PDB file of C-alpha atoms and ligand atoms in Angstrom:
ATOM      1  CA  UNK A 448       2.291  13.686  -8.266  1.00  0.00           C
ATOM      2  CA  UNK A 449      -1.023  12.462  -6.460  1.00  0.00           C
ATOM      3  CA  UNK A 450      -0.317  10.645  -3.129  1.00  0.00           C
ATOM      4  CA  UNK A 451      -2.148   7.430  -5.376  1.00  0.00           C
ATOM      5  CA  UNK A 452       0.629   7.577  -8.282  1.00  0.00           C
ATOM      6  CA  UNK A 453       3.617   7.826  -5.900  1.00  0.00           C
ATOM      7  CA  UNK A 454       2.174   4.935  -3.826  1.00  0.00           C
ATOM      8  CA  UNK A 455       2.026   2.816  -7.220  1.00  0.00           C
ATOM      9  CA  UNK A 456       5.371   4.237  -8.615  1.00  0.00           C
ATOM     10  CA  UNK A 457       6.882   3.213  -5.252  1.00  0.00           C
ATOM     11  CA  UNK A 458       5.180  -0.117  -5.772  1.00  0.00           C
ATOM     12  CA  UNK A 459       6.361  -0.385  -9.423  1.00  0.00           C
ATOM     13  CA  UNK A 460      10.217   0.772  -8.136  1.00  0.00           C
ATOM     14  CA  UNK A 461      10.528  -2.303  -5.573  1.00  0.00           C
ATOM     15  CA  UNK A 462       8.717  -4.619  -8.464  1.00  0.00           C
ATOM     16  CA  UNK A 463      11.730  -3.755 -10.357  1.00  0.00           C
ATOM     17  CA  UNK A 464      14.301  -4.186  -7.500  1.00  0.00           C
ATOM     18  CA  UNK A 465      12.882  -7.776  -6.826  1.00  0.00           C
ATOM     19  CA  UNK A 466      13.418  -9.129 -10.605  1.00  0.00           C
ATOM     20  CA  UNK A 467      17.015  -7.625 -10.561  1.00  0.00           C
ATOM     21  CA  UNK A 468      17.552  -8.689  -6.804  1.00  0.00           C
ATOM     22  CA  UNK A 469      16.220 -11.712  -7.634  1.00  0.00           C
ATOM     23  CA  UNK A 470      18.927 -12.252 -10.197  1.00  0.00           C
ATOM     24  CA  UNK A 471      21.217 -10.626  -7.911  1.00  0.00           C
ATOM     25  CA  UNK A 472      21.165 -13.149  -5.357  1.00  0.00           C
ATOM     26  CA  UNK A 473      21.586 -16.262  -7.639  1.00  0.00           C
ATOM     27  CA  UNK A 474      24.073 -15.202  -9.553  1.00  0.00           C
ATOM     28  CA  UNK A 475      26.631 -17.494  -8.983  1.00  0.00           C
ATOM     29  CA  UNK A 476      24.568 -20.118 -10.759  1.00  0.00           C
ATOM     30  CA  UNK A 477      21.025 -18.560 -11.934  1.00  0.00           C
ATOM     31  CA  UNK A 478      17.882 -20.141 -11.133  1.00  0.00           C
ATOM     32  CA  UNK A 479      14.274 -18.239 -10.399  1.00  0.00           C
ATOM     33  CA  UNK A 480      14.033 -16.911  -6.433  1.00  0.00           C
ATOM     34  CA  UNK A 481      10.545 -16.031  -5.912  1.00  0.00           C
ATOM     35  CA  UNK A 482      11.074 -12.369  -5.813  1.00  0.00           C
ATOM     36  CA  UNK A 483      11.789 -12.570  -9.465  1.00  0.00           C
ATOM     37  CA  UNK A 484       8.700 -14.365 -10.375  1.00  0.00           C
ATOM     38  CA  UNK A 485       6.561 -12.072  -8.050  1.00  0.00           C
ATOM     39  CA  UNK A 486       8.483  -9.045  -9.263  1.00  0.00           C
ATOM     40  CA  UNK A 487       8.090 -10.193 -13.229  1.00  0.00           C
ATOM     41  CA  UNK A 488       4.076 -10.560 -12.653  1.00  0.00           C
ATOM     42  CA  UNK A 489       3.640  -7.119 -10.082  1.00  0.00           C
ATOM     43  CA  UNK A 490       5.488  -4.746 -13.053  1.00  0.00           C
ATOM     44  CA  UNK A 491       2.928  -5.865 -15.472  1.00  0.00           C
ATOM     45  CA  UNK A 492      -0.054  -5.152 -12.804  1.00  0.00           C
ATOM     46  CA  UNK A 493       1.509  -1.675 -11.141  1.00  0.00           C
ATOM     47  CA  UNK A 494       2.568  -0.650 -14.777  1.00  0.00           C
ATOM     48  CA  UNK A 495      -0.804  -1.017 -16.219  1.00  0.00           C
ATOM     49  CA  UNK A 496      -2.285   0.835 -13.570  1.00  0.00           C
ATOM     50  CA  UNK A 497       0.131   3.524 -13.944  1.00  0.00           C
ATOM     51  CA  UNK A 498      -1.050   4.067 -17.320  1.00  0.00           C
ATOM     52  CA  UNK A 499      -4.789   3.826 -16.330  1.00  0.00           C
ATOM     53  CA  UNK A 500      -3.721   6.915 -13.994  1.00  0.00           C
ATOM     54  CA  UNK A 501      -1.855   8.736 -16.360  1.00  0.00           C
ATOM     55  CA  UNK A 502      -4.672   8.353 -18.451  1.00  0.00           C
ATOM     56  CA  UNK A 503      -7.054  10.062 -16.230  1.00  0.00           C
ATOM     57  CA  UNK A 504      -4.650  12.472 -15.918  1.00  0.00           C
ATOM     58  CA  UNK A 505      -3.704  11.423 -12.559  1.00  0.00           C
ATOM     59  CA  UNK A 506      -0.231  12.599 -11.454  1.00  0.00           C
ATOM     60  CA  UNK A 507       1.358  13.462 -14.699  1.00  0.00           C
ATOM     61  CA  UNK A 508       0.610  17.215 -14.806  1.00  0.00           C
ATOM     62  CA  UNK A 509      -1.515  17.329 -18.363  1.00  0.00           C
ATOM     63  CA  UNK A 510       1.232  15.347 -19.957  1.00  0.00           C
ATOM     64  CA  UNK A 511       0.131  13.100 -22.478  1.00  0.00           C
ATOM     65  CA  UNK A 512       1.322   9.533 -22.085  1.00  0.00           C
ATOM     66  CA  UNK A 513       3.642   8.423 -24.814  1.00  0.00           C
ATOM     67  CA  UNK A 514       1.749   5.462 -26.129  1.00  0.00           C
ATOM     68  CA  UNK A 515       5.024   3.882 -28.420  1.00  0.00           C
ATOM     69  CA  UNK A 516       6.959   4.116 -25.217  1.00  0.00           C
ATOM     70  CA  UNK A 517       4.389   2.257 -22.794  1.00  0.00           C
ATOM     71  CA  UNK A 518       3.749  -0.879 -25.835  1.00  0.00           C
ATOM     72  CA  UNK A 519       7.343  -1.235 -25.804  1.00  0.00           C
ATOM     73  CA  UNK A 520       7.351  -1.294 -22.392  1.00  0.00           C
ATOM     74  CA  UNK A 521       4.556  -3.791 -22.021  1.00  0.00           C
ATOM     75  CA  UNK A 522       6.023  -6.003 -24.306  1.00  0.00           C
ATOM     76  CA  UNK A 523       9.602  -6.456 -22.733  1.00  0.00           C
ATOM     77  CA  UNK A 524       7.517  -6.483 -19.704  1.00  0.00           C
ATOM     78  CA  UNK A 525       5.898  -9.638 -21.029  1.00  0.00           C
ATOM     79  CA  UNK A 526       8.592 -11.236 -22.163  1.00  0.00           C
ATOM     80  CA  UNK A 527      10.296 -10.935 -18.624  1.00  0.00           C
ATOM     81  CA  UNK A 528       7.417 -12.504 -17.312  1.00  0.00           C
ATOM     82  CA  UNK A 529       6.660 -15.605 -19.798  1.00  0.00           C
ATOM     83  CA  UNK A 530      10.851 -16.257 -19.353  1.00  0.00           C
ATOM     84  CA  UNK A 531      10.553 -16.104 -15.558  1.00  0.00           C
ATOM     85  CA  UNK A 532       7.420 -18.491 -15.149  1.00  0.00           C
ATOM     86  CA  UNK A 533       9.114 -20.853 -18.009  1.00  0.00           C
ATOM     87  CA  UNK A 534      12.149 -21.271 -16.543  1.00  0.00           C
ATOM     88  CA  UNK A 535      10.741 -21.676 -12.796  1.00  0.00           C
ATOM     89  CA  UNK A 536       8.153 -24.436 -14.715  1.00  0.00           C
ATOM     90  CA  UNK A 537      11.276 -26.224 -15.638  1.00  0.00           C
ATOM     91  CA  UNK A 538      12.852 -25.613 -12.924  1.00  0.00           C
ATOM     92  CA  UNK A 539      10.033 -27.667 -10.556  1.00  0.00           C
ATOM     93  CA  UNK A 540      10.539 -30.024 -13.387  1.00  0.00           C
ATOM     94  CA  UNK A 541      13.845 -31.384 -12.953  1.00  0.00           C
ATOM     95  CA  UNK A 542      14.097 -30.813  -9.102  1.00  0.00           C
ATOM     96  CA  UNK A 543      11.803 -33.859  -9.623  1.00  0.00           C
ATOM     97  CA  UNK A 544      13.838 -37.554  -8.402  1.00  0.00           C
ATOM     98  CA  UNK A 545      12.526 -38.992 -11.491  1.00  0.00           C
ATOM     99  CA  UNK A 546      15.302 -36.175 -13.912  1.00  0.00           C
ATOM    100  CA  UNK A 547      17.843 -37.370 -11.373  1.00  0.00           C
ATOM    101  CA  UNK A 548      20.583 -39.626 -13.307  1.00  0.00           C
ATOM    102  CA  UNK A 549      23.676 -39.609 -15.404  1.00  0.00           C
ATOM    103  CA  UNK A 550      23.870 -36.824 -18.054  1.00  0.00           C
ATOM    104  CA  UNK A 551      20.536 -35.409 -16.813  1.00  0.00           C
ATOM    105  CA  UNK A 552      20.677 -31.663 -16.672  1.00  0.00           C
ATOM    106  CA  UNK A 553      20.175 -29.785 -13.785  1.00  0.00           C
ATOM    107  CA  UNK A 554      18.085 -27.338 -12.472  1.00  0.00           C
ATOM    108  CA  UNK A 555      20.552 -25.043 -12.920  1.00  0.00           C
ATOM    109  CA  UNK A 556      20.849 -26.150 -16.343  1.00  0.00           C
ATOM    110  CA  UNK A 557      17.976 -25.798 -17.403  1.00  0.00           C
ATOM    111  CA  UNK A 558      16.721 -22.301 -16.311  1.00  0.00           C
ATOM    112  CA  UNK A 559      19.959 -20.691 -16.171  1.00  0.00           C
ATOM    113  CA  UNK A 560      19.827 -18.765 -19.789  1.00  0.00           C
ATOM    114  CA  UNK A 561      15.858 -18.007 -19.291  1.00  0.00           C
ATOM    115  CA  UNK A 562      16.921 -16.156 -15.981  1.00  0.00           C
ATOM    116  CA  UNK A 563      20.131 -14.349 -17.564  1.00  0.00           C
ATOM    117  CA  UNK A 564      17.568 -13.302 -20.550  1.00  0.00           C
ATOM    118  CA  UNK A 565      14.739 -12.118 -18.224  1.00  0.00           C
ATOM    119  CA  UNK A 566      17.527 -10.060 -16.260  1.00  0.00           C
ATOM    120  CA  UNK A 567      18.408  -8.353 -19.173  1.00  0.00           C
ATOM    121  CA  UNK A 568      15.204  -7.318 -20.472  1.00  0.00           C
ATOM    122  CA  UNK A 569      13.982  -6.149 -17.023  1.00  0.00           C
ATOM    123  CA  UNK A 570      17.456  -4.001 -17.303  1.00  0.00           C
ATOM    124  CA  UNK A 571      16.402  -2.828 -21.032  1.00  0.00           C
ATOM    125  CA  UNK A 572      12.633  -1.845 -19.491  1.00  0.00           C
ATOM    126  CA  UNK A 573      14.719   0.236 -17.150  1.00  0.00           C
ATOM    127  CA  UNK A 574      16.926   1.967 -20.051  1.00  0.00           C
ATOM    128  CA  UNK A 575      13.627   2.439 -21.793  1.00  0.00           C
ATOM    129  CA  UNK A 576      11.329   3.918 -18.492  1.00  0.00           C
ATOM    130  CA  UNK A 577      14.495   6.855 -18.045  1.00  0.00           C
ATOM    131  CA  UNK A 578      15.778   7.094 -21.520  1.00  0.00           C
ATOM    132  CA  UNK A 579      12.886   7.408 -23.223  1.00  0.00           C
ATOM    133  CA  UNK A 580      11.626  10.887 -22.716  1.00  0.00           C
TER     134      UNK A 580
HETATM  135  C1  LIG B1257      10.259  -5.377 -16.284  1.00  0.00           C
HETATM  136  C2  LIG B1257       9.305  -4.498 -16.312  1.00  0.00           C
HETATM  137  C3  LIG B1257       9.427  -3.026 -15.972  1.00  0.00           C
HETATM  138  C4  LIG B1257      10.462  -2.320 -15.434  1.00  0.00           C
HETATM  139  C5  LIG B1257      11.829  -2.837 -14.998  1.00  0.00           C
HETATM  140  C6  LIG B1257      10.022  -0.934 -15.316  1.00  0.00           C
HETATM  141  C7  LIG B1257      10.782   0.091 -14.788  1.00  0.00           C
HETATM  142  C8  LIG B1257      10.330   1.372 -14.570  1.00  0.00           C
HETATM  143  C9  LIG B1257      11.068   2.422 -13.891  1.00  0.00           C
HETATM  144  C10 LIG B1257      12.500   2.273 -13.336  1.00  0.00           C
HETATM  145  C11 LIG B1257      10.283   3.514 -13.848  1.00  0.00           C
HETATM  146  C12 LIG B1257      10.624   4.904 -13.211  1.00  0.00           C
HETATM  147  C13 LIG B1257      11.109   5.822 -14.272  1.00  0.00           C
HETATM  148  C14 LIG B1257      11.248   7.258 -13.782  1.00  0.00           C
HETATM  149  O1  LIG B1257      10.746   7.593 -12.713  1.00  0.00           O
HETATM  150  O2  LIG B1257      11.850   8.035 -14.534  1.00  0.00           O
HETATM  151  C15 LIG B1257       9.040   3.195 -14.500  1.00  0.00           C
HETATM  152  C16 LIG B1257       7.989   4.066 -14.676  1.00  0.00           C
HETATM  153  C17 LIG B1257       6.831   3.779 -15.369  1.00  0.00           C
HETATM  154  N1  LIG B1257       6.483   2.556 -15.916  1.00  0.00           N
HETATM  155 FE1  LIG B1257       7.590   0.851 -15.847  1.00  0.00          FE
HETATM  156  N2  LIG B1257       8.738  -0.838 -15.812  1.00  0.00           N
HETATM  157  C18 LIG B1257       8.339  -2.081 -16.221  1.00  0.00           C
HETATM  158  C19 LIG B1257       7.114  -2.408 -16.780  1.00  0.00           C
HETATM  159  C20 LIG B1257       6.121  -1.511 -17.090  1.00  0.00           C
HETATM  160  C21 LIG B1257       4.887  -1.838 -17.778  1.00  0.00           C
HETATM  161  C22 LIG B1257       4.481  -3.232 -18.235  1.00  0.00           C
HETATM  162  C23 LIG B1257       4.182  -0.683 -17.903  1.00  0.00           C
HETATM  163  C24 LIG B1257       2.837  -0.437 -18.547  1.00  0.00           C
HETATM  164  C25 LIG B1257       2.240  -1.214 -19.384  1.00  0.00           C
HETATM  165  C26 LIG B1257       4.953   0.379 -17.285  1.00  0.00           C
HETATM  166  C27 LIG B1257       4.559   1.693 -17.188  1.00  0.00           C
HETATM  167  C28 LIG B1257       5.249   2.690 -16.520  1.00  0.00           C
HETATM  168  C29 LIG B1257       4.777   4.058 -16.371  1.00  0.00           C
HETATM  169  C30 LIG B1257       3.456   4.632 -16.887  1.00  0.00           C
HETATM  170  C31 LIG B1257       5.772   4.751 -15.653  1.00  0.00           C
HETATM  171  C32 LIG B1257       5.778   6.250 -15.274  1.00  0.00           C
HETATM  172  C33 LIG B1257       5.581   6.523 -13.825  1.00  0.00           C
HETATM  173  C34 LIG B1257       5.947   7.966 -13.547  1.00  0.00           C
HETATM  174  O3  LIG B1257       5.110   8.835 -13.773  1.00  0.00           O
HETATM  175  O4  LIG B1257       7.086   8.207 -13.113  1.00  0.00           O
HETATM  176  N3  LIG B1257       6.127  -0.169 -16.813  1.00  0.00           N
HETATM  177  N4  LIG B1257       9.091   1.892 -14.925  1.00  0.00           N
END
């Protein structure tokens, strides 16, 4: 493993600790924490350039890179991303005064099942990344 791979593997790793932290930390009553929404958007970035490595042959000792595995990976990846910036959209939304009132939902509300959802699939990515040989 080149010293430039572990560095973005490392960088990838904590990506993937800050969208499940993220979750972590909320989960009394789920809403997006930054770390999630940085995490969601850094996997997509260190992942890609993982594979730009790999494809140079950088780090992964002449193996070839497993090209069903990586579009399934990109595409979760993706996913956990467009849920994370939809529900934190929502979420800036209704922390406006103007969704304040009887019956109105909450923030809570409102981003809760996006967050549980993007939680999961960042879980599945894992599953996928160490399963997937
Ligand atoms: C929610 C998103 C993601 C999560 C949670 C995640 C998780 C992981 C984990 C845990 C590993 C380490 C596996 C191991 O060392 O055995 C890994 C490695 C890797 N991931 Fe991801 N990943 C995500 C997104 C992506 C994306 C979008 C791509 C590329 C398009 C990608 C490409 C890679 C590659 C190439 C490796 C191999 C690094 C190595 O040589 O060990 N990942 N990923």
């Amino acid at each position: 493993m080149s010293i430039v791979q572990g560095l973005v593997v490392v960088l990838h790793l904590l990506g993937m600790a800050a969208i499940l932290g993220g979750w972590f930390a909320t989960r009394t009553s789920p809403r997006v924490h930054p770390a999630m929404l940085w995490g969601a958007r850094s996997q997509i970035v260190t992942g890609l350039i993982l594979v730009g490595l790999a494809e140079a042959g950088i780090g992964t000792d002449g193996e070839p890179v497993n090209h069903p595995k990586i579009g399934v990976k990109l595409v979760v990846a993706l996913a956990v991303a467009a849920l994370v910036e939809i529900a934190n959209a929502r979420q800036k939304r209704f922390n406006l005064p103007v969704a304040i009132g009887p019956g109105a939902p909450t923030p809570i509300m409102v981003a809760a099942p996006l967050v549980q959802a993007a939680a999961g699939l960042a879980l599945l990515n894992v599953l996928v990344a160490v399963l997937w040989t």
